[in-house]
Amino acid sequence: MQPCGQSLFAPRPGNRPPATRLLALLLLLALQGAAAAPAGSRTPEDSEWCQDAELPQGLLLQAARAALHFFNFRAGSPSALRVLAEVQEGSAWINQRKERKVDLVFTTELYSTEEAKARLGKCSARVFFRNEKPRPAVNVTCTQLIERQKRQEEDYQLYRHMKQLNTPLDVVSIPDSHGHIDPSLRPIWDLAFLGSSYVMWEKTTQFLHYYVSQLSSVKQWKTNDDAIDFDYTVLLHEFSTQEIIPCRIHLVWYPGKPLKVKYHCQELQTPEASGTEDGSAVAPIELSNF
Amino acid sequence: MKPLLGTIYLLGMLVPGGLGYDRFLAQHRHEVVDEVVSPWRILETYTYNRYHPMGEIYQWMNQIRENYPEVVTQHFLGMTYESRPMYYLKISQPSSNPKKIMWMDCGIHAREWIAPAFCQWFVKEILQNYKDNSRIRRLLKNLDFYVLPVLNIDGYIYSWTTDRLWRKSRSSHNNGTCFGTDLNRNFNASWCSVGATHNCQDLTFCGTGPESEPETKAVSSFIESRKENVACFLTMHSYGQLILLPYGYTKNKSSNHEELIQVGQKAANALKAKHGTDYRVGSSADILYATSGSSRDWARDIGIPFSYTFELRDNGTYGFVLPEAQIQATCEEAMEAVLSILDDVYEKYWSTSRAGKVTSTAVVLSLLMSFTALL
């Protein structure tokens, strides 16, 4: 990998990470069982990369967002969702096809925490953006924020709570207009956010990024094999266009098992997109009139 | 007397949100309130840590004006597309000093509810403290505060009655098939060149021409006619936790860019000191995205030196639908930032040959005292 002209760029002034630290990061990624993008998506490792010293504005943040959505999806744990705290360091490479490779280190907080001084987790990631196309390839590892047993216990509690809820749920919107989420509905929000993470990961590009604004038309019904089968619509907010995009999401979840997600978003200009996660041992549930 | 006031509040809430101001005013007149409510009530009992529909905000403005006549006046700015009156509050300490203006508007985007909440909070803080807080007293010696609590009134009402995530105004286009202009793309600052569209269906629709919307025209005419006296133009938005400088329509920097960065960073530091919240500071094109036709850029371009956009809490966790439980903290920290900017504005224009005298007097006095102690 040769430089595209200049030296390593650091996001914080006066804080240039030595080359050795990034090298260690790459080794770490290679050695650990890091979460990787699903099979079938191209990881352009072999392309000619040159180092992009003129880091395009917000590229590191974009990479962090994509990595975090993907991490949350893969972790499959609605009680251990994470949000971005801070990007600490990173560098980027670009190839002839204008694809970008980003290595970065960032910190995270727990989504559910209300503490003023939340504990920080640390993540390192490698993200490939394919020139404005969605579905960035992600390799991400994070330090543990919640003890494994505690997380499993909370997930299972959430699962039991969801199973007890009456179906179909006729909830208008979560949160309500004033930002309130009834504590009894919080598990629904967390699970919906988990499923949305998959959608947001897939839709994130170098320039587009998403947040969950609100949850509407919540439905749920039980399945034979005891998993939570959850059908709902989220309103995603895309930041650069400011648009609100309704996405119908259908997920199947059981604590500890990989999350399965199907979705269908109402795009404005582009033809309606839909995506499916594959690679699970459990056969996907068939839906009628999706 | 007090129960009557309570009835007014109740009526204000019972009246369906979609009604225009004039119908509310008619009802209000039927329940004539002659008695003067003691000033502390409007500040103590109005819930500044809740979101209020437009009817209640109109009512609140009336009561502020009635209860602080010595410093507050209410003024008509113009009419919205759906024929609602736009009012701003002027907070001014009478004096013979020549005054400069701080302009603050909130709610140019309908769904950003925390912004109007902050405008109301700001007014409350100033009125509650201007008598015995030396910092605020000093500012009011030479600055008048003009506060527009809701700029996009039609859109704000629509976000209460129909669509919580509505952003634009409610102007009608394409024979009533398409609604709303993004008012913050409608100002005459490189209008519709970048970061905005000519498509009415888009959320960044720039309108049919610069200042095509009555709301935009109302604000721009007003500011334009006083531009030599406006020292500071603040426009409040959410979300993103940012303090934005000009420009959005170009990566070029304004002539006072360094100063704006310094003042902005100092404000962000003051904000962070309150509750630990991080706000980033930079030009819109650098740290957000390219936009054209924004009020902040327009204000800078007509010569107003300190022009900032605030993007209040949060960072995407709740986004536009920020829980009411966070209103207080958000407003408290933003207040520190705004006061910090105002202090810097004050220092720049009215500092302190006076302050220099005070300092040297103190030095002379202490020297004299230590000298006499030696005798």
XYZ file of C-alpha atoms in Angstrom:
665
model
C 0.000 0.000 0.000
C 1.596 3.236 -1.036
C 0.634 6.746 -0.038
C -1.466 8.791 -2.467
C 0.985 11.614 -1.938
C 1.026 12.616 1.727
C 1.575 11.167 5.185
C -0.832 9.514 7.559
C -3.815 11.633 8.530
C -5.045 11.776 12.104
C -8.541 12.983 13.015
C -7.398 14.906 16.063
C -4.886 17.697 15.603
C -1.490 16.916 17.010
C -2.404 13.323 17.566
C -0.958 11.261 14.770
C -1.086 7.527 15.476
C 2.213 5.860 14.781
C 2.215 3.422 11.928
C 3.053 0.606 14.324
C -0.238 1.008 16.180
C -2.288 0.545 13.053
C -0.143 -2.401 12.069
C -0.925 -3.988 15.420
C -4.588 -3.265 14.796
C -4.512 -5.075 11.474
C -2.800 -8.067 13.066
C -5.409 -8.049 15.794
C -8.188 -8.135 13.242
C -6.528 -10.935 11.365
C -5.947 -13.087 14.446
C -9.157 -12.595 16.438
C -12.505 -14.097 15.577
C -13.780 -10.718 14.568
C -17.282 -10.251 13.163
C -17.055 -10.179 9.404
C -19.443 -9.252 6.655
C -21.552 -12.180 5.479
C -20.330 -14.493 2.796
C -21.139 -13.320 -0.669
C -20.144 -9.702 -0.207
C -16.899 -8.836 -1.880
C -13.964 -7.782 0.299
C -11.622 -6.041 -2.134
C -8.396 -6.912 -0.331
C -6.488 -7.570 -3.514
C -7.127 -4.218 -5.170
C -4.393 -1.617 -5.525
C -4.835 0.637 -2.530
C -3.137 3.978 -2.012
C -3.359 5.860 1.234
C -5.819 8.730 1.228
C -4.221 11.492 3.283
C -6.962 13.938 2.435
C -9.569 12.119 4.473
C -12.976 13.062 3.065
C -15.101 14.827 5.623
C -16.962 12.496 7.902
C -15.568 9.297 6.380
C -14.334 7.991 9.719
C -17.710 8.703 11.305
C -19.473 6.922 8.475
C -17.241 3.918 8.915
C -17.848 3.891 12.668
C -21.609 3.997 12.138
C -21.566 1.179 9.628
C -19.323 -0.904 11.862
C -21.488 -0.315 14.904
C -24.766 -1.192 13.157
C -23.177 -4.361 11.900
C -21.764 -5.186 15.328
C -25.143 -4.699 17.004
C -26.818 -6.891 14.399
C -24.255 -9.677 14.715
C -24.246 -9.561 18.510
C -28.001 -10.163 18.316
C -28.487 -8.904 21.836
C -31.261 -6.326 22.403
C -30.118 -5.686 25.974
C -26.547 -4.926 24.934
C -26.989 -2.505 22.058
C -24.235 0.059 21.669
C -24.060 3.624 20.454
C -21.076 5.552 19.180
C -19.139 7.593 21.705
C -16.104 8.854 19.837
C -13.852 8.054 16.911
C -10.302 7.969 18.246
C -8.139 7.289 15.242
C -8.343 6.066 11.721
C -6.944 6.102 8.237
C -8.287 5.473 4.796
C -7.211 4.068 1.471
C -8.720 4.512 -1.944
C -8.388 2.452 -5.109
C -8.917 3.036 -8.802
C -12.561 2.075 -8.570
C -12.985 4.882 -6.023
C -13.693 2.301 -3.361
C -12.552 3.135 0.129
C -11.020 1.076 2.866
C -11.122 2.535 6.361
C -9.338 1.297 9.457
C -10.476 2.857 12.670
C -10.680 2.704 16.425
C -13.716 4.072 18.237
C -15.373 3.982 21.621
C -18.941 2.953 22.399
C -21.482 3.296 25.170
C -24.395 1.105 26.057
C -27.593 2.270 24.391
C -29.764 1.568 27.384
C -27.716 3.315 30.001
C -28.940 6.526 31.594
C -25.797 7.131 33.616
C -24.012 10.405 33.158
C -20.620 8.744 33.143
C -21.259 5.645 31.074
C -18.637 2.978 30.732
C -16.867 2.982 27.428
C -16.158 0.007 25.243
C -13.498 0.067 22.555
C -13.870 -1.222 19.025
C -11.513 -1.595 16.109
C -12.865 -2.060 12.646
C -12.085 -2.258 8.972
C -14.813 -1.025 6.665
C -15.012 -1.134 2.862
C -17.253 1.362 1.074
C -17.972 0.508 -2.518
C -18.207 3.923 -4.130
C -21.647 5.131 -2.955
C -23.106 1.643 -3.035
C -24.706 0.362 0.140
C -23.867 -2.758 2.139
C -20.337 -1.823 3.289
C -18.179 -4.810 4.179
C -17.281 -4.758 7.852
C -14.751 -6.450 10.108
C -15.251 -5.322 13.681
C -14.097 -6.355 17.163
C -15.192 -4.749 20.397
C -14.147 -5.112 24.005
C -16.749 -6.497 26.323
C -19.105 -4.001 27.976
C -21.464 -6.304 29.812
C -20.518 -9.564 31.447
C -21.624 -12.412 29.186
C -23.814 -14.088 31.763
C -25.549 -10.850 32.669
C -26.216 -10.126 29.023
C -27.662 -13.573 28.438
C -29.858 -13.227 31.493
C -31.166 -9.820 30.398
C -31.804 -11.065 26.886
C -33.768 -13.970 28.249
C -35.784 -11.662 30.506
C -36.576 -9.517 27.515
C -37.594 -12.608 25.588
C -39.946 -13.753 28.354
C -41.467 -10.293 28.545
C -42.095 -10.247 24.806
C -43.681 -13.704 24.894
C -46.123 -12.531 27.539
C -47.343 -9.576 25.512
C -50.716 -9.917 23.874
C -50.738 -10.150 20.137
C -51.416 -8.345 17.965
C -50.147 -5.200 19.699
C -51.993 -2.077 18.732
C -49.370 0.419 19.718
C -49.534 3.704 17.837
C -45.948 4.841 18.077
C -42.889 4.328 20.202
C -41.693 6.679 21.496
C -44.739 8.941 21.615
C -44.530 12.487 20.305
C -43.014 13.684 23.553
C -40.230 11.118 23.512
C -41.745 8.855 26.171
C -41.384 5.111 26.081
C -43.498 3.285 28.634
C -41.188 0.944 30.579
C -43.393 -2.012 29.671
C -42.837 -1.224 25.989
C -39.100 -0.697 26.250
C -38.259 -4.315 25.268
C -40.225 -3.841 22.058
C -38.217 -0.740 21.252
C -34.920 -2.502 21.946
C -35.797 -5.464 19.766
C -37.034 -3.171 17.007
C -33.804 -1.214 17.215
C -31.833 -4.442 16.909
C -33.645 -5.387 13.718
C -33.275 -1.834 12.420
C -29.515 -2.110 12.935
C -29.396 -4.701 10.176
C -31.345 -2.443 7.840
C -29.260 0.599 8.707
C -26.025 -1.294 8.193
C -27.118 -2.436 4.750
C -28.278 1.026 3.709
C -25.282 2.976 5.003
C -22.977 4.247 2.260
C -20.045 6.582 2.310
C -22.501 9.499 2.270
C -25.787 8.255 3.695
C -26.407 7.420 7.316
C -29.492 6.593 9.281
C -31.098 6.829 12.680
C -34.277 5.263 13.998
C -36.825 8.030 14.569
C -39.910 6.155 15.598
C -41.543 2.791 15.641
C -45.076 2.382 14.312
C -47.579 -0.363 13.435
C -46.202 -2.946 15.767
C -47.402 -6.508 15.350
C -46.155 -9.670 16.865
C -47.125 -13.265 16.820
C -45.656 -16.416 18.278
C -44.191 -19.210 16.270
C -44.063 -22.934 16.749
C -40.427 -23.076 17.637
C -40.752 -20.465 20.394
C -38.780 -17.695 18.711
C -40.119 -14.149 18.760
C -41.570 -13.378 15.372
C -41.798 -9.622 15.163
C -43.317 -7.558 12.377
C -43.158 -3.787 12.575
C -42.492 -0.550 10.740
C -39.753 1.910 11.677
C -39.304 5.428 10.413
C -35.652 5.851 9.551
C -34.195 9.331 9.339
C -31.535 9.759 6.668
C -29.329 12.612 7.724
C -27.947 14.158 4.547
C -31.274 14.245 2.710
C -33.266 14.712 5.931
C -35.788 12.249 4.551
C -37.936 9.954 6.637
C -38.013 6.447 5.198
C -40.613 3.949 6.409
C -39.248 0.412 6.559
C -41.323 -2.651 7.180
C -39.159 -5.116 9.106
C -39.751 -8.712 9.967
C -37.384 -10.369 12.369
C -37.130 -13.711 14.086
C -35.198 -13.804 17.313
C -34.351 -16.214 20.070
C -31.809 -15.316 22.766
C -28.364 -16.476 21.780
C -29.327 -17.472 18.249
C -28.411 -15.444 15.156
C -30.974 -12.819 14.266
C -32.934 -13.247 11.053
C -34.230 -10.151 9.313
C -36.303 -9.359 6.244
C -37.198 -5.829 5.301
C -38.845 -3.592 2.742
C -38.255 0.161 2.700
C -40.292 2.771 0.882
C -37.596 4.650 -0.984
C -38.403 7.901 -2.719
C -36.340 7.934 -5.874
C -34.601 4.581 -6.109
C -36.715 1.499 -6.756
C -37.977 -0.087 -3.577
C -35.180 -1.986 -1.946
C -35.461 -5.113 0.098
C -32.863 -7.361 1.600
C -32.576 -10.681 3.328
C -30.095 -12.071 5.750
C -29.069 -15.566 4.894
C -26.798 -18.069 6.464
C -28.891 -19.293 9.349
C -29.620 -22.858 10.227
C -33.245 -22.115 10.983
C -35.461 -21.953 7.949
C -36.889 -18.483 7.391
C -40.542 -17.996 8.277
C -42.751 -17.406 5.283
C -44.843 -14.267 5.322
C -48.129 -13.633 3.631
C -48.783 -10.356 1.823
C -45.551 -8.691 2.833
C -58.613 34.436 40.109
C -56.081 31.660 40.033
C -58.689 29.049 39.061
C -59.619 31.280 36.145
C -56.070 31.208 34.941
C -56.184 27.467 35.249
C -59.293 27.463 33.098
C -57.453 29.423 30.443
C -54.676 26.848 30.412
C -57.221 24.051 30.160
C -59.028 25.777 27.322
C -55.767 26.286 25.545
C -55.151 22.558 25.661
C -58.695 21.526 24.796
C -58.789 23.648 21.699
C -57.755 21.294 18.885
C -54.258 21.966 17.749
C -55.218 22.641 14.162
C -57.130 25.813 14.932
C -55.639 29.095 13.903
C -54.658 31.747 16.321
C -57.624 34.004 15.621
C -60.124 31.427 16.808
C -58.131 30.963 19.990
C -57.984 34.698 20.491
C -61.778 34.903 20.192
C -62.160 32.303 22.914
C -59.576 34.051 25.022
C -61.520 37.281 24.812
C -64.590 35.552 26.181
C -62.695 34.665 29.324
C -61.478 38.145 30.055
C -58.626 38.123 32.489
C -58.493 41.493 34.128
C -56.567 40.644 37.213
C -52.826 40.938 37.073
C -51.122 37.646 37.719
C -48.092 38.129 39.894
C -44.924 37.885 37.799
C -43.467 34.876 39.526
C -46.385 32.717 38.486
C -45.722 32.742 34.767
C -42.186 31.674 35.398
C -42.874 29.270 38.217
C -45.961 27.449 36.966
C -45.415 27.307 33.220
C -43.768 23.991 32.563
C -40.548 24.820 30.751
C -39.530 21.173 30.799
C -42.485 20.073 28.682
C -43.278 20.578 25.035
C -46.100 23.034 24.341
C -48.484 23.255 21.399
C -48.682 26.534 19.517
C -51.792 27.756 21.295
C -50.009 27.566 24.602
C -46.950 29.316 23.208
C -49.056 32.237 21.941
C -50.663 32.407 25.375
C -47.296 32.261 27.081
C -46.008 35.178 24.993
C -49.011 37.255 25.990
C -48.482 36.541 29.630
C -44.765 37.266 29.497
C -45.485 40.582 27.840
C -48.198 41.452 30.351
C -46.110 40.578 33.342
C -42.788 42.129 32.383
C -43.872 45.372 30.715
C -40.775 47.164 31.926
C -38.480 45.047 29.751
C -40.611 42.993 27.359
C -42.595 44.030 24.315
C -44.279 41.770 21.770
C -44.097 42.590 18.083
C -45.722 41.432 14.902
C -43.342 40.073 12.301
C -45.652 38.855 9.546
C -48.190 36.202 8.597
C -47.522 32.566 7.851
C -48.751 30.783 4.736
C -51.823 29.557 6.586
C -52.458 33.081 7.870
C -51.192 32.803 11.403
C -49.454 35.750 13.049
C -45.723 35.544 13.753
C -44.707 37.340 16.945
C -41.313 37.923 18.481
C -40.482 39.109 21.982
C -38.102 41.995 22.506
C -36.286 42.071 25.829
C -34.745 45.469 26.364
C -33.544 47.333 29.423
C -34.418 50.994 28.861
C -31.328 53.192 28.712
C -29.741 55.997 26.775
C -27.032 53.667 25.478
C -27.062 52.805 21.810
C -28.112 49.175 21.532
C -27.138 46.296 19.331
C -29.422 43.364 18.643
C -29.149 39.661 19.352
C -31.645 37.770 17.200
C -32.654 34.230 18.094
C -35.172 32.140 16.216
C -36.351 28.611 16.985
C -38.415 26.049 15.158
C -37.664 26.848 11.527
C -38.030 23.067 11.102
C -41.280 21.813 12.516
C -40.166 18.509 14.060
C -37.292 20.020 16.033
C -39.397 20.549 19.135
C -36.481 21.049 21.517
C -35.660 24.316 19.728
C -38.867 26.246 20.588
C -38.535 24.761 24.074
C -35.120 26.391 24.285
C -36.377 29.785 23.114
C -38.949 29.763 25.875
C -36.326 28.628 28.374
C -33.994 31.420 27.300
C -36.649 34.088 27.831
C -37.508 32.667 31.235
C -33.877 32.621 32.321
C -33.261 36.212 31.280
C -36.406 37.519 32.942
C -35.878 35.510 36.092
C -32.337 36.775 36.538
C -31.860 40.127 34.867
C -32.370 42.077 38.074
C -29.816 40.357 40.258
C -27.465 38.580 37.855
C -24.604 40.920 36.988
C -23.674 38.964 33.868
C -27.112 39.351 32.338
C -27.456 42.910 33.582
C -24.252 43.798 31.814
C -25.416 42.259 28.549
C -28.717 44.121 28.689
C -26.892 47.444 29.045
C -26.024 47.399 25.379
C -27.849 44.440 23.860
C -31.496 43.930 23.087
C -32.685 40.327 22.800
C -35.156 39.560 20.028
C -36.600 36.080 20.361
C -38.869 34.343 17.830
C -40.042 31.228 19.677
C -41.506 29.484 16.619
C -40.621 30.540 13.078
C -42.416 27.789 11.174
C -45.732 27.998 12.999
C -47.818 26.152 10.396
C -45.349 23.282 10.285
C -45.081 23.139 14.062
C -48.840 22.842 14.434
C -48.884 20.176 11.727
C -46.276 18.174 13.640
C -48.590 18.233 16.641
C -51.801 17.355 14.835
C -50.771 15.127 11.970
C -47.147 14.186 11.389
C -44.642 14.350 14.227
C -41.730 14.170 11.789
C -42.852 16.977 9.454
C -40.020 19.396 8.640
C -41.079 21.974 6.095
C -43.646 24.764 6.003
C -47.197 24.089 4.796
C -47.269 26.060 1.584
C -49.208 24.416 -1.213
C -47.586 23.575 -4.563
C -48.412 21.815 -7.824
C -52.140 22.481 -7.565
C -52.390 21.290 -3.979
C -50.665 17.974 -4.609
C -47.503 18.809 -2.761
C -46.836 20.697 0.476
C -44.089 22.565 2.199
C -40.870 24.420 1.558
C -37.731 23.842 3.588
C -37.534 27.327 5.063
C -33.850 26.864 5.799
C -33.166 26.416 2.087
C -35.317 29.383 1.105
C -33.107 32.329 2.097
C -31.207 34.345 -0.453
C -27.792 32.814 0.098
C -26.635 31.016 -3.028
C -30.219 29.875 -3.219
C -30.768 26.257 -4.324
C -27.224 25.847 -5.611
C -26.345 22.833 -3.461
C -27.868 20.640 -0.782
C -31.417 21.519 -1.802
C -33.824 20.496 -4.531
C -36.437 21.949 -6.856
C -38.680 18.991 -6.187
C -41.561 19.867 -3.905
C -41.791 16.298 -2.655
C -38.313 16.433 -1.162
C -37.655 17.522 2.390
C -35.007 20.005 1.242
C -37.252 21.703 -1.322
C -35.921 25.231 -1.679
C -39.199 26.848 -2.718
C -40.149 28.543 -5.965
C -37.543 31.266 -5.549
C -35.374 32.905 -2.874
C -37.619 34.196 -0.103
C -40.678 32.787 -1.851
C -42.213 31.847 1.483
C -43.976 34.426 3.671
C -42.187 33.174 6.778
C -38.790 33.662 5.147
C -39.789 37.073 3.863
C -41.018 38.156 7.297
C -37.707 37.351 8.946
C -35.447 38.578 6.177
C -37.242 41.911 5.734
C -37.083 42.539 9.433
C -33.407 41.695 9.822
C -32.446 43.471 6.605
C -33.980 46.721 7.799
C -31.905 46.591 10.984
C -28.799 44.823 9.795
C -26.335 47.502 10.879
C -27.492 47.007 14.447
C -27.649 43.222 14.535
C -24.501 41.917 16.181
C -25.554 38.328 16.660
C -27.864 35.986 14.693
C -28.633 32.641 16.309
C -30.894 30.030 14.768
C -31.800 26.981 16.855
C -32.290 23.488 15.434
C -31.961 19.850 16.366
C -30.400 17.334 16.336
C -26.667 16.656 16.130
C -24.999 18.568 18.956
C -23.228 21.064 16.752
C -22.370 24.753 16.726
C -22.213 25.656 13.053
C -20.561 28.633 11.408
C -21.005 29.918 7.877
C -20.947 28.636 5.233
C -22.940 25.690 4.033
C -22.997 26.641 0.363
C -19.237 26.761 -0.030
C -16.128 25.465 1.673
C -14.745 28.987 1.589
C -14.529 30.618 4.976
C -16.042 33.889 6.119
C -13.712 36.815 6.724
C -13.998 36.407 10.498
C -13.825 32.619 10.440
C -11.024 32.338 13.004
C -12.871 34.548 15.431
C -16.099 32.603 14.937
C -14.272 29.343 15.604
C -12.718 30.735 18.768
C -16.001 32.106 20.078
C -17.822 28.927 19.073
C -15.282 26.665 20.735
C -15.408 28.694 23.917
C -19.183 28.322 23.865
C -18.900 24.563 23.352
C -16.516 24.356 26.297
C -18.936 26.300 28.496
C -21.700 23.978 27.350
C -19.699 20.882 28.127
C -18.827 22.147 31.588
C -22.506 22.033 32.488
C -23.431 18.374 31.939
C -20.521 16.884 30.046
C -22.222 17.002 26.648
C -19.999 17.219 23.577
C -20.860 19.699 20.848
C -18.641 19.977 17.774
C -17.802 23.346 16.240
C -17.133 24.091 12.604
C -18.468 25.466 9.366
C -21.536 23.708 8.055
C -19.771 22.594 4.876
C -16.909 21.161 6.919
C -18.666 19.219 9.659
C -22.222 18.731 8.465
C -23.086 18.804 4.783
C -23.412 21.249 1.934
C -26.535 23.409 2.095
C -27.636 26.564 0.340
C -30.254 29.150 1.219
C -29.776 28.864 4.982
C -30.704 31.756 7.250
C -27.320 31.648 8.969
C -25.380 32.041 5.719
C -27.716 34.777 4.562
C -27.291 36.665 7.842
C -23.509 36.477 7.580
C -23.587 37.642 3.976
C -25.575 40.783 4.766
C -22.924 41.676 7.297
C -24.004 40.261 10.639
C -20.704 39.233 12.190
C -21.717 36.536 14.692
C -24.000 34.109 12.915
C -24.436 30.588 14.263
C -26.695 27.592 13.865
C -27.159 25.459 16.951
C -28.058 21.815 16.507
C -29.219 20.818 19.977
C -29.416 17.333 21.529
C -29.160 14.523 20.846
C -26.819 12.496 18.658
C -29.401 10.205 17.089
C -30.542 8.071 20.013
C -33.948 9.776 20.053
C -33.251 12.390 17.413
C -36.177 14.709 16.832
C -38.306 12.934 19.416
C -36.154 13.976 22.350
C -37.722 12.897 25.646
C -39.133 15.707 27.774
C -36.948 14.427 30.593
C -33.974 15.860 28.691
C -35.396 19.319 28.029
C -34.019 20.883 31.183
C -30.463 19.642 30.810
C -30.411 20.439 27.099
C -31.603 23.981 27.745
C -29.297 24.568 30.704
C -26.198 23.647 28.755
C -27.270 25.514 25.625
C -27.919 28.560 27.783
C -24.281 28.494 28.882
C -23.188 28.394 25.272
C -25.392 31.295 24.219
C -24.339 33.418 27.189
C -20.720 32.687 26.386
C -21.202 33.933 22.829
C -23.011 37.017 24.097
C -20.180 37.722 26.538
C -17.710 37.609 23.670
C -19.919 39.883 21.581
C -20.121 42.277 24.492
C -16.366 42.212 25.036
C -15.800 42.968 21.390
C -18.028 46.008 21.143
C -18.219 47.497 24.610
C -15.211 46.271 26.450
C -13.480 47.778 28.775
C -11.482 50.834 28.741
C -13.917 50.963 31.600
C -12.744 47.605 32.887
C -9.160 48.795 32.544
C -9.897 51.734 34.796
C -11.500 49.468 37.373
C -8.491 47.198 37.389
C -5.970 50.009 37.757
C -8.051 51.610 40.467
C -8.043 48.345 42.373
C -4.289 48.091 41.989
C -3.730 51.625 43.251
C -6.020 51.032 46.205
C -4.309 47.820 47.214
C -0.923 49.480 46.863
C -2.080 52.331 49.077
C -3.432 49.900 51.628
C -0.259 47.847 51.788
C 1.729 51.070 51.950
C -0.288 52.404 54.854
C 0.038 49.026 56.575
C 3.785 49.443 56.501
C 3.635 52.833 58.160
